[in-house]
Amino acid sequence: MTPRLQVRVTTEDFEPAVELSQLEALPGGAVASFTGLVRDDGGLEALHLEQYPGMTQRQLEAVVAQAADRWPLLGITVIHRHGTLPVGARIVFVGTSSSHRVAALESCAFLIDWLKVSAPFWKRAIRADGTGEWVEAHHADDARAAAWRPD
Amino acid sequence: MAALRILYFAWVRERIGLDEQEIAPPAPDVTVAALLDRLAAESAGHAAAFAERGRLRAALDQRFVPLDTPIGEAQELAIFPPVTGG
């Protein structure tokens, strides 16, 4: 069966329950998911997410295709928002469906680690006092993504 | 020959003060880094944006490449900081 692969790059919010129910409707038996939110790190008002239109969709589709090659999956949903998102807002959703719990869990973790380092989004912090700065990339994120490379 | 479209994102875009610019296509063997050397002379903003090469990443025709990659026949070059999505 060809897996159901969905990638959405959008300014719109999404409803994790709706996305999960679509993955649960597949005949898999195992659904894993991750939802990323704007974290309140003290004084943060919002994050502004800038993207590289066109390349974003392409990169997310490439990572999704890699996961579909590597694990026996029935479905993958990846949603990534851009624009200005207040504290508590949803930023990203990754959901996977499989007949096997390990495949669902591992592919979900792989997808979130890889989209973090390969999807062209940049976050700018917006603070209540009017200051703000671009969020720096973490070396730890590169290491996490690299750790998925097969030996 | 088609122009080379150069796109800037995040603080690179802010320092330069431009989303994008078009230039006459360089010779195919010119690398991204060599082109940045040339563009750095265009304005103080360009110079500031390109000062720390270790903090810059590049994509040619929407594919990540190291800065020492020749531009070849690419039509779109993007320069930006390391990505921070997710």
Tab-separated table of C-alpha atoms in Angstrom:
chain	number	residue	atom	x	y	z
A	1	MET	CA	0.000	0.000	0.000
A	2	THR	CA	1.329	3.450	-0.909
A	3	PRO	CA	1.498	5.513	2.271
A	4	ARG	CA	-0.666	8.623	2.615
A	5	LEU	CA	1.892	11.475	2.722
A	6	GLN	CA	0.799	15.000	3.583
A	7	VAL	CA	2.905	18.156	3.897
A	8	ARG	CA	1.373	21.545	4.645
A	9	VAL	CA	3.229	24.856	5.036
A	10	THR	CA	0.703	27.418	6.185
A	11	THR	CA	0.006	30.491	8.296
A	12	GLU	CA	-3.204	28.794	9.504
A	13	ASP	CA	-3.582	26.965	12.805
A	14	PHE	CA	-4.285	23.243	12.757
A	15	GLU	CA	-6.220	20.889	15.021
A	16	PRO	CA	-4.097	17.939	16.195
A	17	ALA	CA	-7.231	15.870	16.977
A	18	VAL	CA	-8.403	16.175	13.371
A	19	GLU	CA	-4.977	15.231	12.010
A	20	LEU	CA	-4.732	12.281	14.417
A	21	SER	CA	-8.178	10.974	13.511
A	22	GLN	CA	-7.166	10.918	9.829
A	23	LEU	CA	-4.070	8.892	10.703
A	24	GLU	CA	-6.137	6.613	12.956
A	25	ALA	CA	-8.492	5.923	10.040
A	26	LEU	CA	-5.628	4.159	8.249
A	27	PRO	CA	-5.500	0.413	8.923
A	28	GLY	CA	-2.297	0.592	10.933
A	29	GLY	CA	-2.918	0.157	14.612
A	30	ALA	CA	-0.171	2.530	15.745
A	31	VAL	CA	-0.177	6.330	15.523
A	32	ALA	CA	2.588	8.539	16.965
A	33	SER	CA	2.660	12.317	16.914
A	34	PHE	CA	4.566	15.400	17.997
A	35	THR	CA	3.151	18.909	18.389
A	36	GLY	CA	5.587	21.809	18.817
A	37	LEU	CA	4.348	24.983	20.552
A	38	VAL	CA	5.774	28.458	21.106
A	39	ARG	CA	7.451	28.122	24.501
A	40	ASP	CA	7.077	30.818	27.159
A	41	ASP	CA	10.709	31.413	28.037
A	42	GLY	CA	10.018	34.454	30.222
A	43	GLY	CA	9.158	37.730	28.533
A	44	LEU	CA	8.601	36.221	25.107
A	45	GLU	CA	5.459	37.523	23.426
A	46	ALA	CA	5.618	35.709	20.100
A	47	LEU	CA	7.869	34.074	17.562
A	48	HIS	CA	7.992	35.249	13.990
A	49	LEU	CA	8.781	32.415	11.601
A	50	GLU	CA	10.228	33.356	8.236
A	51	GLN	CA	10.397	30.738	5.489
A	52	TYR	CA	11.919	30.299	2.046
A	53	PRO	CA	8.777	29.759	-0.056
A	54	GLY	CA	9.082	26.840	-2.442
A	55	MET	CA	12.208	25.408	-0.879
A	56	THR	CA	10.323	24.787	2.385
A	57	GLN	CA	7.756	22.512	0.763
A	58	ARG	CA	10.459	20.727	-1.227
A	59	GLN	CA	12.641	20.080	1.825
A	60	LEU	CA	9.741	18.850	3.958
A	61	GLU	CA	8.629	16.514	1.159
A	62	ALA	CA	12.191	15.188	0.874
A	63	VAL	CA	12.376	14.386	4.598
A	64	VAL	CA	8.919	12.761	4.486
A	65	ALA	CA	10.016	10.625	1.505
A	66	GLN	CA	13.111	9.496	3.439
A	67	ALA	CA	10.986	8.426	6.405
A	68	ALA	CA	8.574	6.561	4.104
A	69	ASP	CA	11.540	4.708	2.548
A	70	ARG	CA	13.054	3.795	5.869
A	71	TRP	CA	10.058	2.628	7.943
A	72	PRO	CA	6.944	0.605	7.030
A	73	LEU	CA	4.445	3.465	7.306
A	74	LEU	CA	0.828	3.863	6.250
A	75	GLY	CA	0.706	7.622	6.637
A	76	ILE	CA	2.742	10.719	7.469
A	77	THR	CA	1.381	14.188	8.152
A	78	VAL	CA	3.745	17.145	8.543
A	79	ILE	CA	2.384	20.646	9.130
A	80	HIS	CA	4.665	23.648	9.689
A	81	ARG	CA	3.333	27.142	10.296
A	82	HIS	CA	5.003	30.456	9.499
A	83	GLY	CA	4.192	34.075	10.294
A	84	THR	CA	3.823	35.579	13.786
A	85	LEU	CA	2.795	33.023	16.418
A	86	PRO	CA	2.043	34.040	20.052
A	87	VAL	CA	3.252	32.103	23.101
A	88	GLY	CA	1.290	28.850	23.348
A	89	ALA	CA	0.504	28.715	19.622
A	90	ARG	CA	1.139	25.521	17.702
A	91	ILE	CA	4.121	25.698	15.318
A	92	VAL	CA	4.601	22.214	13.971
A	93	PHE	CA	2.856	18.848	13.824
A	94	VAL	CA	4.326	15.496	12.853
A	95	GLY	CA	2.108	12.410	12.831
A	96	THR	CA	2.902	8.892	11.644
A	97	SER	CA	0.814	5.763	11.232
A	98	SER	CA	2.147	2.222	11.031
A	99	SER	CA	1.283	-1.347	11.890
A	100	HIS	CA	4.250	-1.280	14.263
A	101	ARG	CA	4.671	0.995	17.273
A	102	VAL	CA	8.462	1.186	16.908
A	103	ALA	CA	8.169	2.332	13.289
A	104	ALA	CA	5.578	4.961	14.233
A	105	LEU	CA	7.611	6.294	17.176
A	106	GLU	CA	11.026	6.221	15.490
A	107	SER	CA	9.853	7.797	12.237
A	108	CYS	CA	8.094	10.564	14.189
A	109	ALA	CA	11.317	11.357	16.080
A	110	PHE	CA	13.371	11.188	12.858
A	111	LEU	CA	10.997	13.570	11.083
A	112	ILE	CA	11.040	16.213	13.805
A	113	ASP	CA	14.842	16.019	14.180
A	114	TRP	CA	15.401	16.304	10.450
A	115	LEU	CA	12.913	19.024	9.645
A	116	LYS	CA	14.564	21.096	12.371
A	117	VAL	CA	17.887	21.136	10.510
A	118	SER	CA	16.769	20.843	6.889
A	119	ALA	CA	13.624	22.941	6.488
A	120	PRO	CA	14.402	26.602	5.727
A	121	PHE	CA	12.603	28.383	8.567
A	122	TRP	CA	14.090	31.066	10.810
A	123	LYS	CA	12.633	32.102	14.163
A	124	ARG	CA	12.750	35.638	15.491
A	125	ALA	CA	11.855	36.235	19.138
A	126	ILE	CA	9.434	39.124	19.771
A	127	ARG	CA	9.444	40.402	23.368
A	128	ALA	CA	6.870	42.490	25.211
A	129	ASP	CA	9.430	45.291	25.741
A	130	GLY	CA	9.857	45.666	21.990
A	131	THR	CA	13.218	43.935	21.763
A	132	GLY	CA	13.820	40.783	19.811
A	133	GLU	CA	16.507	38.697	18.197
A	134	TRP	CA	16.880	35.875	15.724
A	135	VAL	CA	17.016	32.498	17.418
A	136	GLU	CA	20.427	30.867	16.950
A	137	ALA	CA	20.664	27.319	15.634
A	138	HIS	CA	21.945	24.751	18.124
A	139	HIS	CA	24.803	22.377	17.375
A	140	ALA	CA	22.903	19.791	19.429
A	141	ASP	CA	20.147	19.827	16.782
A	142	ASP	CA	22.658	18.970	14.041
A	143	ALA	CA	24.014	16.145	16.191
A	144	ARG	CA	20.541	14.749	16.831
A	145	ALA	CA	19.732	14.753	13.117
A	146	ALA	CA	23.103	13.219	12.187
A	147	ALA	CA	22.577	10.427	14.715
A	148	TRP	CA	19.811	9.026	12.463
A	149	ARG	CA	22.279	8.318	9.658
A	150	PRO	CA	22.563	4.574	9.104
A	151	ASP	CA	26.031	3.186	9.936
B	1	MET	CA	21.913	34.732	-20.429
B	2	ALA	CA	19.402	34.755	-17.584
B	3	ALA	CA	20.264	36.846	-14.544
B	4	LEU	CA	21.219	35.219	-11.246
B	5	ARG	CA	18.542	35.893	-8.635
B	6	ILE	CA	19.952	36.181	-5.100
B	7	LEU	CA	17.583	35.816	-2.135
B	8	TYR	CA	18.331	36.829	1.464
B	9	PHE	CA	16.604	35.615	4.619
B	10	ALA	CA	16.421	36.436	8.346
B	11	TRP	CA	19.240	38.669	9.678
B	12	VAL	CA	21.113	38.478	6.373
B	13	ARG	CA	18.087	40.133	4.715
B	14	GLU	CA	17.849	42.718	7.512
B	15	ARG	CA	21.536	43.665	7.398
B	16	ILE	CA	21.532	44.087	3.638
B	17	GLY	CA	18.140	45.783	3.593
B	18	LEU	CA	17.035	43.763	0.554
B	19	ASP	CA	14.889	40.650	0.109
B	20	GLU	CA	16.567	39.891	-3.181
B	21	GLN	CA	18.649	41.256	-6.017
B	22	GLU	CA	19.527	40.231	-9.538
B	23	ILE	CA	23.018	40.272	-11.009
B	24	ALA	CA	24.563	39.316	-14.325
B	25	PRO	CA	25.447	35.626	-14.084
B	26	PRO	CA	29.035	35.059	-12.934
B	27	ALA	CA	31.300	32.573	-14.724
B	28	PRO	CA	30.192	29.005	-13.860
B	29	ASP	CA	33.366	28.252	-11.904
B	30	VAL	CA	32.888	31.182	-9.501
B	31	THR	CA	32.057	29.795	-6.060
B	32	VAL	CA	29.375	31.096	-3.725
B	33	ALA	CA	32.131	32.318	-1.359
B	34	ALA	CA	33.898	34.217	-4.159
B	35	LEU	CA	30.634	35.837	-5.178
B	36	LEU	CA	30.051	36.900	-1.556
B	37	ASP	CA	33.525	38.529	-1.562
B	38	ARG	CA	32.486	40.485	-4.639
B	39	LEU	CA	29.034	41.437	-3.265
B	40	ALA	CA	30.521	42.526	0.090
B	41	ALA	CA	31.947	45.555	-1.736
B	42	GLU	CA	28.476	46.687	-2.845
B	43	SER	CA	27.370	48.286	0.418
B	44	ALA	CA	28.102	48.474	4.143
B	45	GLY	CA	25.025	46.275	4.648
B	46	HIS	CA	26.378	43.573	2.345
B	47	ALA	CA	29.755	43.746	4.108
B	48	ALA	CA	28.103	43.397	7.527
B	49	ALA	CA	25.877	40.523	6.398
B	50	PHE	CA	28.749	38.559	4.880
B	51	ALA	CA	31.387	39.305	7.554
B	52	GLU	CA	31.019	36.028	9.473
B	53	ARG	CA	31.127	33.282	6.875
B	54	GLY	CA	30.808	30.543	9.470
B	55	ARG	CA	27.303	31.804	10.268
B	56	LEU	CA	26.132	31.734	6.640
B	57	ARG	CA	24.455	28.944	4.719
B	58	ALA	CA	23.634	28.811	1.017
B	59	ALA	CA	21.228	27.118	-1.361
B	60	LEU	CA	21.582	26.909	-5.148
B	61	ASP	CA	18.280	26.405	-6.958
B	62	GLN	CA	16.716	25.569	-3.553
B	63	ARG	CA	19.254	22.904	-2.536
B	64	PHE	CA	21.679	23.388	0.368
B	65	VAL	CA	25.305	23.653	-0.771
B	66	PRO	CA	28.629	24.393	0.978
B	67	LEU	CA	29.946	27.934	0.371
B	68	ASP	CA	32.851	26.611	-1.734
B	69	THR	CA	30.418	25.235	-4.358
B	70	PRO	CA	30.719	26.680	-7.901
B	71	ILE	CA	27.549	28.510	-8.944
B	72	GLY	CA	27.511	26.726	-12.309
B	73	GLU	CA	24.294	27.248	-14.263
B	74	ALA	CA	22.132	27.919	-11.193
B	75	GLN	CA	19.478	30.612	-11.552
B	76	GLU	CA	18.696	31.150	-7.875
B	77	LEU	CA	21.104	31.570	-4.975
B	78	ALA	CA	19.881	32.027	-1.419
B	79	ILE	CA	22.043	33.202	1.499
B	80	PHE	CA	20.797	32.794	5.071
B	81	PRO	CA	21.705	31.841	8.647
B	82	PRO	CA	21.475	28.217	9.852
B	83	VAL	CA	17.808	27.215	9.948
B	84	THR	CA	15.800	27.138	13.191
B	85	GLY	CA	12.427	25.632	12.327
B	86	GLY	CA	10.489	22.977	14.196
